[in-house]
Amino acid sequence: MPIEAALNAAMSTIPDCIAAGYVDMETGMLLGSVTPDPNDAENLDTLAIAVANLFQGRGVKGFEALLREAGEDANEPTGFGEIAVFSKDRLNIFLRTKAYPDHVLCYICRSSANLGLALTKSHLTRGPVAAAV
């Protein structure tokens, strides 16, 4: 199944989801995207560049170092697994895939989306979407 088809299927299960993207943080490339609005496609390209900084930026590395100093297990994998960001009219969900830790699923939902349901449904899509890569 092509990545766009997998993203489209995933979007149909996530409440109020209006766009989806799949990013390779190592290269900063958007490997696939689905959006009904052509203007959003350009925004997803810009988002792809920002995702690597969001998950692997200097601030995140510093925060992880503080957690390790505070007693976190040094053998645990580092890095955030998921991030939810609220903006004025959007809920943005970013999830690392388990199969490819340098890949991130990005879902953009309307702010009216139920956060718990959107996160739960987005978690269920990680495996099928990563399998399409």
PDB file of C-alpha atoms in Angstrom:
ATOM      1  CA  MET A   1       0.000   0.000   0.000  1.00  0.00           C
ATOM      2  CA  PRO A   2       1.423   3.434  -0.886  1.00  0.00           C
ATOM      3  CA  ILE A   3       2.179   5.778   2.003  1.00  0.00           C
ATOM      4  CA  GLU A   4      -0.499   8.255   0.882  1.00  0.00           C
ATOM      5  CA  ALA A   5      -3.148   5.517   0.965  1.00  0.00           C
ATOM      6  CA  ALA A   6      -2.053   4.478   4.467  1.00  0.00           C
ATOM      7  CA  LEU A   7      -2.150   8.106   5.658  1.00  0.00           C
ATOM      8  CA  ASN A   8      -5.568   8.613   4.087  1.00  0.00           C
ATOM      9  CA  ALA A   9      -6.898   5.506   5.851  1.00  0.00           C
ATOM     10  CA  ALA A  10      -5.391   6.733   9.129  1.00  0.00           C
ATOM     11  CA  MET A  11      -6.932  10.183   8.746  1.00  0.00           C
ATOM     12  CA  SER A  12     -10.377   8.672   8.339  1.00  0.00           C
ATOM     13  CA  THR A  13     -10.135   7.156  11.834  1.00  0.00           C
ATOM     14  CA  ILE A  14      -8.802  10.215  13.696  1.00  0.00           C
ATOM     15  CA  PRO A  15     -11.497  12.704  14.728  1.00  0.00           C
ATOM     16  CA  ASP A  16     -11.438  16.078  12.954  1.00  0.00           C
ATOM     17  CA  CYS A  17      -8.159  15.206  11.179  1.00  0.00           C
ATOM     18  CA  ILE A  18      -7.590  17.535   8.229  1.00  0.00           C
ATOM     19  CA  ALA A  19      -4.028  16.675   7.155  1.00  0.00           C
ATOM     20  CA  ALA A  20      -1.358  14.052   7.690  1.00  0.00           C
ATOM     21  CA  GLY A  21       2.313  13.707   6.930  1.00  0.00           C
ATOM     22  CA  TYR A  22       5.130  11.213   7.391  1.00  0.00           C
ATOM     23  CA  VAL A  23       8.580  12.703   8.054  1.00  0.00           C
ATOM     24  CA  ASP A  24      12.082  11.231   8.026  1.00  0.00           C
ATOM     25  CA  MET A  25      13.890  13.307  10.671  1.00  0.00           C
ATOM     26  CA  GLU A  26      17.313  12.155   9.527  1.00  0.00           C
ATOM     27  CA  THR A  27      16.893  13.786   6.110  1.00  0.00           C
ATOM     28  CA  GLY A  28      14.181  16.308   6.979  1.00  0.00           C
ATOM     29  CA  MET A  29      12.123  14.980   4.085  1.00  0.00           C
ATOM     30  CA  LEU A  30       8.375  14.649   3.953  1.00  0.00           C
ATOM     31  CA  LEU A  31       8.003  11.071   2.692  1.00  0.00           C
ATOM     32  CA  GLY A  32       4.256  11.276   2.238  1.00  0.00           C
ATOM     33  CA  SER A  33       1.355  13.598   2.878  1.00  0.00           C
ATOM     34  CA  VAL A  34      -2.392  13.860   2.477  1.00  0.00           C
ATOM     35  CA  THR A  35      -4.271  17.148   2.581  1.00  0.00           C
ATOM     36  CA  PRO A  36      -7.356  18.344   0.743  1.00  0.00           C
ATOM     37  CA  ASP A  37      -6.060  21.946   0.572  1.00  0.00           C
ATOM     38  CA  PRO A  38      -3.041  22.576  -1.713  1.00  0.00           C
ATOM     39  CA  ASN A  39      -1.906  25.412   0.604  1.00  0.00           C
ATOM     40  CA  ASP A  40      -1.627  22.921   3.460  1.00  0.00           C
ATOM     41  CA  ALA A  41       0.723  20.754   1.374  1.00  0.00           C
ATOM     42  CA  GLU A  42       3.267  23.581   1.350  1.00  0.00           C
ATOM     43  CA  ASN A  43       2.828  24.001   5.108  1.00  0.00           C
ATOM     44  CA  LEU A  44       3.501  20.277   5.614  1.00  0.00           C
ATOM     45  CA  ASP A  45       6.798  20.641   3.732  1.00  0.00           C
ATOM     46  CA  THR A  46       7.805  23.409   6.137  1.00  0.00           C
ATOM     47  CA  LEU A  47       6.614  21.329   9.066  1.00  0.00           C
ATOM     48  CA  ALA A  48       8.869  18.451   8.004  1.00  0.00           C
ATOM     49  CA  ILE A  49      11.933  20.596   8.566  1.00  0.00           C
ATOM     50  CA  ALA A  50      10.725  21.723  11.998  1.00  0.00           C
ATOM     51  CA  VAL A  51       9.879  18.206  13.243  1.00  0.00           C
ATOM     52  CA  ALA A  52      13.521  17.162  13.622  1.00  0.00           C
ATOM     53  CA  ASN A  53      14.205  20.200  15.794  1.00  0.00           C
ATOM     54  CA  LEU A  54      11.071  19.519  17.812  1.00  0.00           C
ATOM     55  CA  PHE A  55      12.187  15.968  18.648  1.00  0.00           C
ATOM     56  CA  GLN A  56      15.976  16.294  18.528  1.00  0.00           C
ATOM     57  CA  GLY A  57      16.731  19.979  19.143  1.00  0.00           C
ATOM     58  CA  ARG A  58      19.136  21.357  21.707  1.00  0.00           C
ATOM     59  CA  GLY A  59      16.372  22.185  24.186  1.00  0.00           C
ATOM     60  CA  VAL A  60      15.039  18.644  24.087  1.00  0.00           C
ATOM     61  CA  LYS A  61      18.523  17.204  24.569  1.00  0.00           C
ATOM     62  CA  GLY A  62      19.022  19.453  27.604  1.00  0.00           C
ATOM     63  CA  PHE A  63      15.684  18.403  29.081  1.00  0.00           C
ATOM     64  CA  GLU A  64      16.576  14.722  28.615  1.00  0.00           C
ATOM     65  CA  ALA A  65      19.922  15.297  30.350  1.00  0.00           C
ATOM     66  CA  LEU A  66      18.079  16.816  33.318  1.00  0.00           C
ATOM     67  CA  LEU A  67      15.775  13.799  33.493  1.00  0.00           C
ATOM     68  CA  ARG A  68      18.752  11.419  33.484  1.00  0.00           C
ATOM     69  CA  GLU A  69      20.393  13.401  36.277  1.00  0.00           C
ATOM     70  CA  ALA A  70      17.157  13.204  38.261  1.00  0.00           C
ATOM     71  CA  GLY A  71      17.243   9.424  38.247  1.00  0.00           C
ATOM     72  CA  GLU A  72      15.864   8.331  34.905  1.00  0.00           C
ATOM     73  CA  ASP A  73      17.299   5.044  33.702  1.00  0.00           C
ATOM     74  CA  ALA A  74      20.303   5.784  31.471  1.00  0.00           C
ATOM     75  CA  ASN A  75      19.574   2.615  29.489  1.00  0.00           C
ATOM     76  CA  GLU A  76      16.111   3.821  28.500  1.00  0.00           C
ATOM     77  CA  PRO A  77      15.795   5.108  24.933  1.00  0.00           C
ATOM     78  CA  THR A  78      16.085   8.876  24.761  1.00  0.00           C
ATOM     79  CA  GLY A  79      13.817  11.253  22.964  1.00  0.00           C
ATOM     80  CA  PHE A  80      10.168  12.054  23.134  1.00  0.00           C
ATOM     81  CA  GLY A  81       7.870   9.445  21.654  1.00  0.00           C
ATOM     82  CA  GLU A  82       4.970  11.776  21.061  1.00  0.00           C
ATOM     83  CA  ILE A  83       4.181  15.446  21.236  1.00  0.00           C
ATOM     84  CA  ALA A  84       0.804  17.185  21.085  1.00  0.00           C
ATOM     85  CA  VAL A  85       0.802  20.891  20.291  1.00  0.00           C
ATOM     86  CA  PHE A  86      -2.228  23.128  20.514  1.00  0.00           C
ATOM     87  CA  SER A  87      -2.450  26.261  18.431  1.00  0.00           C
ATOM     88  CA  LYS A  88      -5.269  28.751  18.058  1.00  0.00           C
ATOM     89  CA  ASP A  89      -7.385  26.540  15.832  1.00  0.00           C
ATOM     90  CA  ARG A  90      -5.429  23.291  15.474  1.00  0.00           C
ATOM     91  CA  LEU A  91      -4.308  20.243  17.410  1.00  0.00           C
ATOM     92  CA  ASN A  92      -1.019  18.928  16.033  1.00  0.00           C
ATOM     93  CA  ILE A  93      -0.015  15.375  16.936  1.00  0.00           C
ATOM     94  CA  PHE A  94       3.500  14.086  16.317  1.00  0.00           C
ATOM     95  CA  LEU A  95       4.336  10.403  16.921  1.00  0.00           C
ATOM     96  CA  ARG A  96       7.589   8.546  16.443  1.00  0.00           C
ATOM     97  CA  THR A  97       7.076   5.188  14.814  1.00  0.00           C
ATOM     98  CA  LYS A  98       8.293   2.112  16.660  1.00  0.00           C
ATOM     99  CA  ALA A  99       9.648   0.418  13.539  1.00  0.00           C
ATOM    100  CA  TYR A 100      11.644   3.487  12.453  1.00  0.00           C
ATOM    101  CA  PRO A 101      12.586   5.717  15.434  1.00  0.00           C
ATOM    102  CA  ASP A 102      13.746   8.507  13.092  1.00  0.00           C
ATOM    103  CA  HIS A 103      10.338   8.666  11.401  1.00  0.00           C
ATOM    104  CA  VAL A 104       7.472  10.784  12.714  1.00  0.00           C
ATOM    105  CA  LEU A 105       3.782  10.714  11.877  1.00  0.00           C
ATOM    106  CA  CYS A 106       2.171  14.151  11.865  1.00  0.00           C
ATOM    107  CA  TYR A 107      -1.570  14.632  12.168  1.00  0.00           C
ATOM    108  CA  ILE A 108      -3.239  18.014  12.050  1.00  0.00           C
ATOM    109  CA  CYS A 109      -6.728  18.153  13.532  1.00  0.00           C
ATOM    110  CA  ARG A 110      -9.214  20.908  14.159  1.00  0.00           C
ATOM    111  CA  SER A 111      -9.086  22.226  17.717  1.00  0.00           C
ATOM    112  CA  SER A 112     -12.565  20.745  18.241  1.00  0.00           C
ATOM    113  CA  ALA A 113     -11.035  17.237  18.220  1.00  0.00           C
ATOM    114  CA  ASN A 114     -11.255  15.276  21.462  1.00  0.00           C
ATOM    115  CA  LEU A 115      -7.600  15.066  22.579  1.00  0.00           C
ATOM    116  CA  GLY A 116      -7.840  11.643  24.227  1.00  0.00           C
ATOM    117  CA  LEU A 117      -9.650  10.066  21.298  1.00  0.00           C
ATOM    118  CA  ALA A 118      -7.352  11.704  18.741  1.00  0.00           C
ATOM    119  CA  LEU A 119      -4.244  10.435  20.570  1.00  0.00           C
ATOM    120  CA  THR A 120      -5.663   6.945  20.989  1.00  0.00           C
ATOM    121  CA  LYS A 121      -6.698   6.677  17.344  1.00  0.00           C
ATOM    122  CA  SER A 122      -3.389   8.104  16.137  1.00  0.00           C
ATOM    123  CA  HIS A 123      -1.459   5.527  18.194  1.00  0.00           C
ATOM    124  CA  LEU A 124      -3.373   2.758  16.437  1.00  0.00           C
ATOM    125  CA  THR A 125      -2.171   4.030  13.050  1.00  0.00           C
ATOM    126  CA  ARG A 126       1.580   3.895  13.750  1.00  0.00           C
ATOM    127  CA  GLY A 127       2.075   0.287  12.710  1.00  0.00           C
ATOM    128  CA  PRO A 128       0.005   0.296   9.516  1.00  0.00           C
ATOM    129  CA  VAL A 129       1.432   3.597   8.270  1.00  0.00           C
ATOM    130  CA  ALA A 130       5.056   2.606   9.027  1.00  0.00           C
ATOM    131  CA  ALA A 131       4.460  -0.684   7.215  1.00  0.00           C
ATOM    132  CA  ALA A 132       3.651   1.289   4.067  1.00  0.00           C
ATOM    133  CA  VAL A 133       7.104   2.897   3.960  1.00  0.00           C
TER     134      VAL A 133
END
